GROMACS .gro file of N, CA, C and O in nm:
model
  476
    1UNK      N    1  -4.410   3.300   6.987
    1UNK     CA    2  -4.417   3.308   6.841
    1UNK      C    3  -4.563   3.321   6.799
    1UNK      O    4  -4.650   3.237   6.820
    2UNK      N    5  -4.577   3.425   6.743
    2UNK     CA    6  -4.723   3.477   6.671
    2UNK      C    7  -4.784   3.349   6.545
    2UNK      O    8  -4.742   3.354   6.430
    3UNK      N    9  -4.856   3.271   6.578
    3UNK     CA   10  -4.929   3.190   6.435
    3UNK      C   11  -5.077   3.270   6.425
    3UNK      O   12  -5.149   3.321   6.511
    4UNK      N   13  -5.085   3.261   6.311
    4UNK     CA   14  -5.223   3.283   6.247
    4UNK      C   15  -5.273   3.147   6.154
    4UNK      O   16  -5.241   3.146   6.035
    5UNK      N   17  -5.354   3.030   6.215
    5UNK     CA   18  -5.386   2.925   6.157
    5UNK      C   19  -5.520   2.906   6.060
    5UNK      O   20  -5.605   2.845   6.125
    6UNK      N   21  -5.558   2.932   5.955
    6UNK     CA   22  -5.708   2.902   5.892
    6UNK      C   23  -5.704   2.792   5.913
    6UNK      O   24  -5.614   2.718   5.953
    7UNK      N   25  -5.899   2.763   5.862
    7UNK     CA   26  -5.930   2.667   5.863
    7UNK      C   27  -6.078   2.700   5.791
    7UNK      O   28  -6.138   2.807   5.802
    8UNK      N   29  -6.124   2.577   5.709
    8UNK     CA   30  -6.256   2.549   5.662
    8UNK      C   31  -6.244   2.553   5.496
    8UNK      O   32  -6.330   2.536   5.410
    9UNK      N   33  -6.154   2.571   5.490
    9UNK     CA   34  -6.191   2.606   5.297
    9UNK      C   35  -6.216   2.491   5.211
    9UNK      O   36  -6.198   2.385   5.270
   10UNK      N   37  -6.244   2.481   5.113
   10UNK     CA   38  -6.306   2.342   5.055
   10UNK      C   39  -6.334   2.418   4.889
   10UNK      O   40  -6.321   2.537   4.858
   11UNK      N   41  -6.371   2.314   4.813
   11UNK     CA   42  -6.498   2.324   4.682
   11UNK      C   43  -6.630   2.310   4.764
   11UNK      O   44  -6.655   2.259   4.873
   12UNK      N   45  -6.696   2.366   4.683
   12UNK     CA   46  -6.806   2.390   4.679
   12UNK      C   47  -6.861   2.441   4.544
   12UNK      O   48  -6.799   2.484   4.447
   13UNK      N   49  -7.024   2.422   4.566
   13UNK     CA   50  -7.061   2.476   4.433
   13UNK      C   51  -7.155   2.624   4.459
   13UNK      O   52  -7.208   2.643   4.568
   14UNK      N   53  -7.163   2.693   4.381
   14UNK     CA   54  -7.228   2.861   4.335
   14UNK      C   55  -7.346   2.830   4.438
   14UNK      O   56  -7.402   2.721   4.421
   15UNK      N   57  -7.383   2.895   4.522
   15UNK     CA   58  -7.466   2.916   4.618
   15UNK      C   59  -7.442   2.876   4.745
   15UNK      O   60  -7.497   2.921   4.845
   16UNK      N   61  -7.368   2.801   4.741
   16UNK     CA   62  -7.318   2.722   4.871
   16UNK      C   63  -7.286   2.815   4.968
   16UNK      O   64  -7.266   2.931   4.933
   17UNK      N   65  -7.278   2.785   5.075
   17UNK     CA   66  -7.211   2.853   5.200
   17UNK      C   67  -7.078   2.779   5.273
   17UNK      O   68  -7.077   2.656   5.276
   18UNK      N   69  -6.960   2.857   5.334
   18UNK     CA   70  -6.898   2.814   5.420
   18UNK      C   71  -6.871   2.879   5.525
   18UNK      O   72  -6.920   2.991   5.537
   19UNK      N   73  -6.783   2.822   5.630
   19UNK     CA   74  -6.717   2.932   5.732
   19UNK      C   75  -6.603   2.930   5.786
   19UNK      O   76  -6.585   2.872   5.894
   20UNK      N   77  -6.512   2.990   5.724
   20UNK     CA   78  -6.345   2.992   5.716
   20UNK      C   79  -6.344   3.004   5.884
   20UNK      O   80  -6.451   3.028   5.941
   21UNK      N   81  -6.217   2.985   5.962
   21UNK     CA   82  -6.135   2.979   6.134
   21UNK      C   83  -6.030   3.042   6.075
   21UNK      O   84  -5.978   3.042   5.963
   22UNK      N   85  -6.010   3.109   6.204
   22UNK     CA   86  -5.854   3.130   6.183
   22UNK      C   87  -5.794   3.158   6.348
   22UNK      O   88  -5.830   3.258   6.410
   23UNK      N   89  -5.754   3.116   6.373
   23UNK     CA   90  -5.726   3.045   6.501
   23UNK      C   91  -5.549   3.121   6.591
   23UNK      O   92  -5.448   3.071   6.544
   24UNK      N   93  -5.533   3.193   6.667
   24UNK     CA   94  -5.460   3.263   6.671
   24UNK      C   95  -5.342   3.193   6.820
   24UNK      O   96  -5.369   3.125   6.920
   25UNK      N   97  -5.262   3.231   6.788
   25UNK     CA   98  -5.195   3.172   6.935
   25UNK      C   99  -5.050   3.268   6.944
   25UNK      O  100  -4.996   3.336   6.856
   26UNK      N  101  -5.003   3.239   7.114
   26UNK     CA  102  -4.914   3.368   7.085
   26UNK      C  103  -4.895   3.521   7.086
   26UNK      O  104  -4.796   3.594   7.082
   27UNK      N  105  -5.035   3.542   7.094
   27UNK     CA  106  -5.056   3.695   7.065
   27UNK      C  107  -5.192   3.706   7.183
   27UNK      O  108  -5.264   3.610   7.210
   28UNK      N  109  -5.205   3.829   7.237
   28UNK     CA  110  -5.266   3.898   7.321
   28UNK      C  111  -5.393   3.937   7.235
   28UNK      O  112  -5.410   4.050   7.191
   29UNK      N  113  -5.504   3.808   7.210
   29UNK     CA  114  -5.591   3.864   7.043
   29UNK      C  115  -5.664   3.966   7.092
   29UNK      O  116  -5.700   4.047   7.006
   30UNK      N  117  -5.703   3.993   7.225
   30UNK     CA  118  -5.827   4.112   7.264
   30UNK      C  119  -5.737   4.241   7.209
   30UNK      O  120  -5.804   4.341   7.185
   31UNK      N  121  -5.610   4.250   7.189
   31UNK     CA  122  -5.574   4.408   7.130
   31UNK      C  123  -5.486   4.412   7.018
   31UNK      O  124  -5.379   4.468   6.995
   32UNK      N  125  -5.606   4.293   6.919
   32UNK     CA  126  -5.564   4.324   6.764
   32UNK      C  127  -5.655   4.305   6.727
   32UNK      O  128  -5.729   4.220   6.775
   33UNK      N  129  -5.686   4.382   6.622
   33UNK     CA  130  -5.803   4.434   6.505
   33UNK      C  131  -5.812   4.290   6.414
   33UNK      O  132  -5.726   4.223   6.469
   34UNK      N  133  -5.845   4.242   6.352
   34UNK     CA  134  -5.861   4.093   6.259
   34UNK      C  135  -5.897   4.158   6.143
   34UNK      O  136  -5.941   4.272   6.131
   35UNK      N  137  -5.862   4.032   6.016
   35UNK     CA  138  -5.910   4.142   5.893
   35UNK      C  139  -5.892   3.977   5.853
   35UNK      O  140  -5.831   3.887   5.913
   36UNK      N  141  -5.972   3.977   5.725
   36UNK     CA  142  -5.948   3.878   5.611
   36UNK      C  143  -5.947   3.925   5.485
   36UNK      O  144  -6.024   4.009   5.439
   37UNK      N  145  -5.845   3.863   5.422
   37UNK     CA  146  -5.823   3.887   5.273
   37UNK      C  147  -5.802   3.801   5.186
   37UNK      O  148  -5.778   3.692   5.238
   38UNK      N  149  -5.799   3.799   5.024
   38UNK     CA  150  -5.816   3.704   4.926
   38UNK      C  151  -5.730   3.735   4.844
   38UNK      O  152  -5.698   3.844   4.797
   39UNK      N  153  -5.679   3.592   4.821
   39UNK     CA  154  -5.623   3.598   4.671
   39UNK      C  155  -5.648   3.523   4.548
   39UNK      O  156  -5.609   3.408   4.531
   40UNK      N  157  -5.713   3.593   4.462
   40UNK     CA  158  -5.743   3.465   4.366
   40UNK      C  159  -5.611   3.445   4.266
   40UNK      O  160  -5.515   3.521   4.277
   41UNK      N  161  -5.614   3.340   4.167
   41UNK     CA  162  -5.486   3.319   4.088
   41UNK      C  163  -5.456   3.426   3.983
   41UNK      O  164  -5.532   3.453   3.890
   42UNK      N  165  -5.335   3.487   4.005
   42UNK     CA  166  -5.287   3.596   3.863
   42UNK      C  167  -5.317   3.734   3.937
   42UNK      O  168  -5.252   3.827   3.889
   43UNK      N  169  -5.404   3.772   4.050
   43UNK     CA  170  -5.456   3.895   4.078
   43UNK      C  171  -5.350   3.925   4.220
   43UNK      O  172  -5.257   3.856   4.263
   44UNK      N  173  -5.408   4.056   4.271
   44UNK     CA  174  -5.298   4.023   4.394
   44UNK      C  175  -5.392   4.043   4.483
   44UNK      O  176  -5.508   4.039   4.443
   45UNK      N  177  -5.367   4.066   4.618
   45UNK     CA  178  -5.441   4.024   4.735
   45UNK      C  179  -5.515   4.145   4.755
   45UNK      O  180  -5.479   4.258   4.721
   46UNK      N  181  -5.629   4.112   4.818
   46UNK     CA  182  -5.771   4.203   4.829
   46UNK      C  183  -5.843   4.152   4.958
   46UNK      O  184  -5.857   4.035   4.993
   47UNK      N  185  -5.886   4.267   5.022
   47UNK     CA  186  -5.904   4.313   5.106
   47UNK      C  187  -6.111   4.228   5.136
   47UNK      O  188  -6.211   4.257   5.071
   48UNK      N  189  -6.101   4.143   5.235
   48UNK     CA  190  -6.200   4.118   5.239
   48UNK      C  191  -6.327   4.164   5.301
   48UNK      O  192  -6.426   4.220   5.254
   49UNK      N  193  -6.291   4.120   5.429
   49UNK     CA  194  -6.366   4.213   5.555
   49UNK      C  195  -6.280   4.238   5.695
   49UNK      O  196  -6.161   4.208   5.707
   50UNK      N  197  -6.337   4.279   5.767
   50UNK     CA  198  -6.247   4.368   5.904
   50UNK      C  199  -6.315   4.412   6.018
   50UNK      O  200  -6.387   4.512   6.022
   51UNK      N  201  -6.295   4.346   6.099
   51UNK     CA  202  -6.334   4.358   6.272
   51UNK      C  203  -6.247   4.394   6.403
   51UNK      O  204  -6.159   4.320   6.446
   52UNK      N  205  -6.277   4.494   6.449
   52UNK     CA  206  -6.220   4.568   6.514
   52UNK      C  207  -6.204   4.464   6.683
   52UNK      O  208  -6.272   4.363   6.703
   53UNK      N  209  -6.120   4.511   6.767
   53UNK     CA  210  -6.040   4.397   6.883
   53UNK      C  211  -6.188   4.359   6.989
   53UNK      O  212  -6.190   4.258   7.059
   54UNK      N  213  -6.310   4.461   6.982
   54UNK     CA  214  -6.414   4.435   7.061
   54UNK      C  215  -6.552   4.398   7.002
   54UNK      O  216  -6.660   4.392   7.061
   55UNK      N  217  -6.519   4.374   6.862
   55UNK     CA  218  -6.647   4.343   6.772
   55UNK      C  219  -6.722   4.481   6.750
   55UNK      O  220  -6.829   4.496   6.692
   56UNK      N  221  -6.650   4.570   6.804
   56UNK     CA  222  -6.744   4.718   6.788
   56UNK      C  223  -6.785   4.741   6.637
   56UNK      O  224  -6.888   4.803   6.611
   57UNK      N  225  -6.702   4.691   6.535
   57UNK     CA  226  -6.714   4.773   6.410
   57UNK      C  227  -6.643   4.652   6.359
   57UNK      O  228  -6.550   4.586   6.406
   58UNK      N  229  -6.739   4.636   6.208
   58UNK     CA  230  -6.716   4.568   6.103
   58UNK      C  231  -6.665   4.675   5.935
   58UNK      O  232  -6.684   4.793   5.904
   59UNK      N  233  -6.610   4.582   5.878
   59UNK     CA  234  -6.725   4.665   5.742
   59UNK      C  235  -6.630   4.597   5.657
   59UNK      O  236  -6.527   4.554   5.709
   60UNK      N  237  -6.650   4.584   5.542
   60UNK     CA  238  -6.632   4.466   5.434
   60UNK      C  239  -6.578   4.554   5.273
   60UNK      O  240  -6.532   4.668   5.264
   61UNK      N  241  -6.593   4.495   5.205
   61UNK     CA  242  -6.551   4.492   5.023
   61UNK      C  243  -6.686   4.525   4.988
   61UNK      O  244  -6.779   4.497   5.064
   62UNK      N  245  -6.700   4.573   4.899
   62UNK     CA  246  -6.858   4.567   4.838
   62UNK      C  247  -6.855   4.510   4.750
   62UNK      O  248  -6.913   4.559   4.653
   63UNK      N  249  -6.778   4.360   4.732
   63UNK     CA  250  -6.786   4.280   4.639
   63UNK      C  251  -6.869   4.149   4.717
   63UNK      O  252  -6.929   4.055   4.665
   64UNK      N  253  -6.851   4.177   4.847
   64UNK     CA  254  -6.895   4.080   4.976
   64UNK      C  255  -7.042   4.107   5.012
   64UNK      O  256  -7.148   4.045   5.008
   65UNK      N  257  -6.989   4.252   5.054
   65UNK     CA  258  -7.144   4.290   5.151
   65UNK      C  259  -7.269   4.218   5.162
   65UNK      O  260  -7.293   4.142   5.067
   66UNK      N  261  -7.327   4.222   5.224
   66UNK     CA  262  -7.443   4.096   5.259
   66UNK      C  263  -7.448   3.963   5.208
   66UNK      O  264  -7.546   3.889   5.198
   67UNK      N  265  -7.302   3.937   5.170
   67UNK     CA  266  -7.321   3.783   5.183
   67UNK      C  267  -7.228   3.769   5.264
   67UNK      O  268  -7.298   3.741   5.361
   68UNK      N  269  -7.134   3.765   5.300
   68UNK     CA  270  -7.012   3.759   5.410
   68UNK      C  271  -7.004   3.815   5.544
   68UNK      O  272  -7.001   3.937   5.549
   69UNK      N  273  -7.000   3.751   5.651
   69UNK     CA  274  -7.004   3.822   5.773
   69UNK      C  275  -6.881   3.812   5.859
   69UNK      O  276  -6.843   3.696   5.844
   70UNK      N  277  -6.808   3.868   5.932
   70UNK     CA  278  -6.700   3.828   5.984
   70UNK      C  279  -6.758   3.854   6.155
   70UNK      O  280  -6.845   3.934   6.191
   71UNK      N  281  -6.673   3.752   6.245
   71UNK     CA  282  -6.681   3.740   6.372
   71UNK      C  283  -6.556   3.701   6.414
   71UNK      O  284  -6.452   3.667   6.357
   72UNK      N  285  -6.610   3.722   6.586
   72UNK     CA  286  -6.473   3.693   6.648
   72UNK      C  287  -6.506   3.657   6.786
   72UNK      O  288  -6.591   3.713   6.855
   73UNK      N  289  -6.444   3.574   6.814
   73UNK     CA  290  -6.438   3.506   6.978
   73UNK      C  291  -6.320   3.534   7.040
   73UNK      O  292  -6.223   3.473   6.994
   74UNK      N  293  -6.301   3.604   7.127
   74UNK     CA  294  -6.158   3.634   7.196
   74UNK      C  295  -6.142   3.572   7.327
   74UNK      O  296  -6.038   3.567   7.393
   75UNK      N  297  -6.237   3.535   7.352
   75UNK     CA  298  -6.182   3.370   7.468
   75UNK      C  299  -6.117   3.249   7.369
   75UNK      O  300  -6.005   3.200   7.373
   76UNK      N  301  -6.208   3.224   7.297
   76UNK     CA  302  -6.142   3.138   7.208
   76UNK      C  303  -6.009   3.211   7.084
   76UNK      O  304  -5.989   3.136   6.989
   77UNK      N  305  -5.975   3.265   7.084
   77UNK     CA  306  -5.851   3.335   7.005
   77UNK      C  307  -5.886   3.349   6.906
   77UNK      O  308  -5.794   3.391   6.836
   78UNK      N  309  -6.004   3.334   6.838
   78UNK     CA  310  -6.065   3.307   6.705
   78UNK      C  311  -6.142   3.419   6.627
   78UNK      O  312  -6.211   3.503   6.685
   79UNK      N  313  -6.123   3.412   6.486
   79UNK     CA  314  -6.196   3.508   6.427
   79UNK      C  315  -6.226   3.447   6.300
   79UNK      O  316  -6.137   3.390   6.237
   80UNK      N  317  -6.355   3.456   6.256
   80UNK     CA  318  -6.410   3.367   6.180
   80UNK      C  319  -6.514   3.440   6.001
   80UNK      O  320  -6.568   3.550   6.003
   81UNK      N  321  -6.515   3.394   5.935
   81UNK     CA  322  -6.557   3.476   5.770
   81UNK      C  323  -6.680   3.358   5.744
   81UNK      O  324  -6.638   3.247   5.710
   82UNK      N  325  -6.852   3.378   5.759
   82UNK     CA  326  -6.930   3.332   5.747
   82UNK      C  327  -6.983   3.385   5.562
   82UNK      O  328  -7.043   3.487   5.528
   83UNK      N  329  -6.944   3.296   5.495
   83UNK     CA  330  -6.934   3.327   5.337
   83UNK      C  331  -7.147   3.267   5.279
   83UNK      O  332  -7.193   3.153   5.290
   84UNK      N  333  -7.192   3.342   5.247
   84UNK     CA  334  -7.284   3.252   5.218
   84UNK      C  335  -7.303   3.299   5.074
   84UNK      O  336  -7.223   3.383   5.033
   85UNK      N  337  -7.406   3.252   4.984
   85UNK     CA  338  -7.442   3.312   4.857
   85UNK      C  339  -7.321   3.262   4.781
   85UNK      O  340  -7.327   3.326   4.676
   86UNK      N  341  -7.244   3.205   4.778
   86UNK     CA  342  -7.081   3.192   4.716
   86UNK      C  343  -7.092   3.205   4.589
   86UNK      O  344  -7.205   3.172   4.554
   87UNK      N  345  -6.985   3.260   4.450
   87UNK     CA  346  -6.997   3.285   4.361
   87UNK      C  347  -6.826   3.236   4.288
   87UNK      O  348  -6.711   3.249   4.330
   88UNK      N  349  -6.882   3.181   4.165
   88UNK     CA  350  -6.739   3.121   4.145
   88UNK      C  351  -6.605   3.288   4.105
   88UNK      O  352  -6.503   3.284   4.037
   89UNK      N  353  -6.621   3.318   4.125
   89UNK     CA  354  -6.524   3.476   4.190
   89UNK      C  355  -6.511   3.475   4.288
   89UNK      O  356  -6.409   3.531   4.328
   90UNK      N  357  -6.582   3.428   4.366
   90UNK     CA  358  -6.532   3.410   4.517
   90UNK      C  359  -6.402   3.301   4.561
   90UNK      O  360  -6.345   3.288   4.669
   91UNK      N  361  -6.385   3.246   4.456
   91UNK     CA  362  -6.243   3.175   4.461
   91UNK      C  363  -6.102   3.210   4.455
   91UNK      O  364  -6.045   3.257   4.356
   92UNK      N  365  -6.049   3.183   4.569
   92UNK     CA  366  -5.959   3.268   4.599
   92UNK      C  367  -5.868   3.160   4.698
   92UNK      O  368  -5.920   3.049   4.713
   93UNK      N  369  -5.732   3.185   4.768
   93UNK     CA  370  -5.679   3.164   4.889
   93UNK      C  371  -5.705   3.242   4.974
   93UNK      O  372  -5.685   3.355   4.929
   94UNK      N  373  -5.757   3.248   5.130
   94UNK     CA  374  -5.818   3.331   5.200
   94UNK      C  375  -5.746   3.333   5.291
   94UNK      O  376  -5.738   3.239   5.369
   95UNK      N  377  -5.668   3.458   5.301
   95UNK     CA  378  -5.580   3.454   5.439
   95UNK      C  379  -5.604   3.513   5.594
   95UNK      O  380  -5.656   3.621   5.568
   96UNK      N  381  -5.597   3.507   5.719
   96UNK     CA  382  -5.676   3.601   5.815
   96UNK      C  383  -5.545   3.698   5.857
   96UNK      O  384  -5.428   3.684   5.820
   97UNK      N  385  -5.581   3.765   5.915
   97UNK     CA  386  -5.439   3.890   5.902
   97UNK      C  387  -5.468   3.957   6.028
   97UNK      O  388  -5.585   3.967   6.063
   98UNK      N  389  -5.342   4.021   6.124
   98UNK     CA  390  -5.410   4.048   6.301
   98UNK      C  391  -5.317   4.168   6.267
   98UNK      O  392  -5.221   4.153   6.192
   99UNK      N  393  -5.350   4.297   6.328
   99UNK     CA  394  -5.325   4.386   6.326
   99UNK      C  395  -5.304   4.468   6.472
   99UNK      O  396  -5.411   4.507   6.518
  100UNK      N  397  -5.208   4.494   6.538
  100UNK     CA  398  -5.243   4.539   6.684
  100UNK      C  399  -5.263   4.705   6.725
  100UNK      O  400  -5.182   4.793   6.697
  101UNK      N  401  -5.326   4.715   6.760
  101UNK     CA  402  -5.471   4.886   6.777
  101UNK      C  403  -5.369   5.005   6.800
  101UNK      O  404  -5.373   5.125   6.824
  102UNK      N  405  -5.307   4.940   6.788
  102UNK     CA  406  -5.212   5.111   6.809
  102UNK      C  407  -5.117   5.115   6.661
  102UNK      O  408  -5.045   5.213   6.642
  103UNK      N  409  -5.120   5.042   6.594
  103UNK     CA  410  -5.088   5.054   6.466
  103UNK      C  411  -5.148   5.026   6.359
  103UNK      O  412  -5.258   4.972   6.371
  104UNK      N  413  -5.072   5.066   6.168
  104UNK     CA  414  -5.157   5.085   6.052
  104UNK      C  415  -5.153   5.020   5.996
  104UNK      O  416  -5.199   5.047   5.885
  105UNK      N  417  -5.105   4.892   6.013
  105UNK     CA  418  -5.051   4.808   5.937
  105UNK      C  419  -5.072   4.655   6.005
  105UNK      O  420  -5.087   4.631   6.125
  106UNK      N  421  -5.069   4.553   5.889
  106UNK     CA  422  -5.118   4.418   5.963
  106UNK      C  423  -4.990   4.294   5.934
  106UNK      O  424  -4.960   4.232   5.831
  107UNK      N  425  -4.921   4.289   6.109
  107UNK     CA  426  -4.815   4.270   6.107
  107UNK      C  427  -4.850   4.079   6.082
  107UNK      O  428  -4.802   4.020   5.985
  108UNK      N  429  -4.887   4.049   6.125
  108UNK     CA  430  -4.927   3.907   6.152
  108UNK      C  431  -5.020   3.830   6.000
  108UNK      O  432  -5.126   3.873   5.954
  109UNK      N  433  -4.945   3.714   5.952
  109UNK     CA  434  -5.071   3.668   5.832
  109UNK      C  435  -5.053   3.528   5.894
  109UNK      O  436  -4.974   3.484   5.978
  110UNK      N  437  -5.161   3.469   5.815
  110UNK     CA  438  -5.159   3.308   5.796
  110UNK      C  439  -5.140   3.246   5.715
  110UNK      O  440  -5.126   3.315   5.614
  111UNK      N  441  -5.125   3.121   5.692
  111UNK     CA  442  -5.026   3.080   5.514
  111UNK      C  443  -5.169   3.052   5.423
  111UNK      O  444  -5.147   3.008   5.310
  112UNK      N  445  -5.336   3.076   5.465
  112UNK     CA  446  -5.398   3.057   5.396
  112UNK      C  447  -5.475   2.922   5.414
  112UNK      O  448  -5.457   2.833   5.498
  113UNK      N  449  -5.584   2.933   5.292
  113UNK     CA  450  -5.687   2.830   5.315
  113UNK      C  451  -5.768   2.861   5.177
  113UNK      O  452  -5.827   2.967   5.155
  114UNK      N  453  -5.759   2.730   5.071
  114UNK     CA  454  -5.819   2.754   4.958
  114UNK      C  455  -6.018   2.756   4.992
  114UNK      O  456  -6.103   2.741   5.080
  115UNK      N  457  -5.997   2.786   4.840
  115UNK     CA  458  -6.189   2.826   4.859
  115UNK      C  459  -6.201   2.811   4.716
  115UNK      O  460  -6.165   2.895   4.634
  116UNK      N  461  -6.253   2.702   4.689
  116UNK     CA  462  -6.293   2.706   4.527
  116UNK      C  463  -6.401   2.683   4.531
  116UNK      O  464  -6.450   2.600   4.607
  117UNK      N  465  -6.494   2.784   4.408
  117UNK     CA  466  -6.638   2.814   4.393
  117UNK      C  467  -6.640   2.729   4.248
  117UNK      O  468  -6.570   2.781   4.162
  118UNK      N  469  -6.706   2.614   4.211
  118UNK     CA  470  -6.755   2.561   4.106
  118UNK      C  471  -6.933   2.633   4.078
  118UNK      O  472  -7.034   2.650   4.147
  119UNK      N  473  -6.889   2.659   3.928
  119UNK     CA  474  -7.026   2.722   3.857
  119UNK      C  475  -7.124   2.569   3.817
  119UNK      O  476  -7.234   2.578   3.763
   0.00000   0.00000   0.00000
């Protein structure tokens, strides 16, 4: 059985930094792509950042860009969203999402992990 587990979300205040987990089990993670996405309240889900199964290739939202970095450890099953600069828009539920390389679509989610940005 495929889980996708977060982890790290919290309050915080406008500048702050965090660094969301998302912790995978079940699944073969070296040949799925990782992605994170957001949902804030009333809006629908948006597309955060995205790392490919060998760390070859990133690339993000340009609502993110140079403040957000995404990584990944595939000994450890893990793929991780290094948030810094935080902005109360950056509040959202943050879900991690696994996608496997031979397909377009991202079959696998996690139930999430809040992130509230106080101004």
């Amino acid at each position: 059985q495929v889980q996708l587990v977060e982890s790290g979300g919290g309050l915080v205040q406008a500048g702050d930094s965090l660094r969301l987990s998302c912790a995978a089990s079940g699944v073969t993670f070296s040949t799925y792509h990782m992605a994170w996405f957001r949902q804030a309240p009333g809006k629908e889900r948006e597309f955060v950042a995205r790392i490919t199964w060998n760390s070859g290739s990133t690339d993000y939202a340009g609502s993110v860009k140079g403040r957000f970095t995404i990584s990944r450890d595939n000994a450890k099953r893990t793929v991780y969203l290094e948030m810094n600069s935080l902005k109360p828009e950056d509040t959202a539920v943050y879900f991690c999402a696994a996608k496997l390389i031979i397909r377009n679509r991202y079959d696998y989610w996690g139930q999430g992990t809040q992130v509230t940005v106080s101004s």
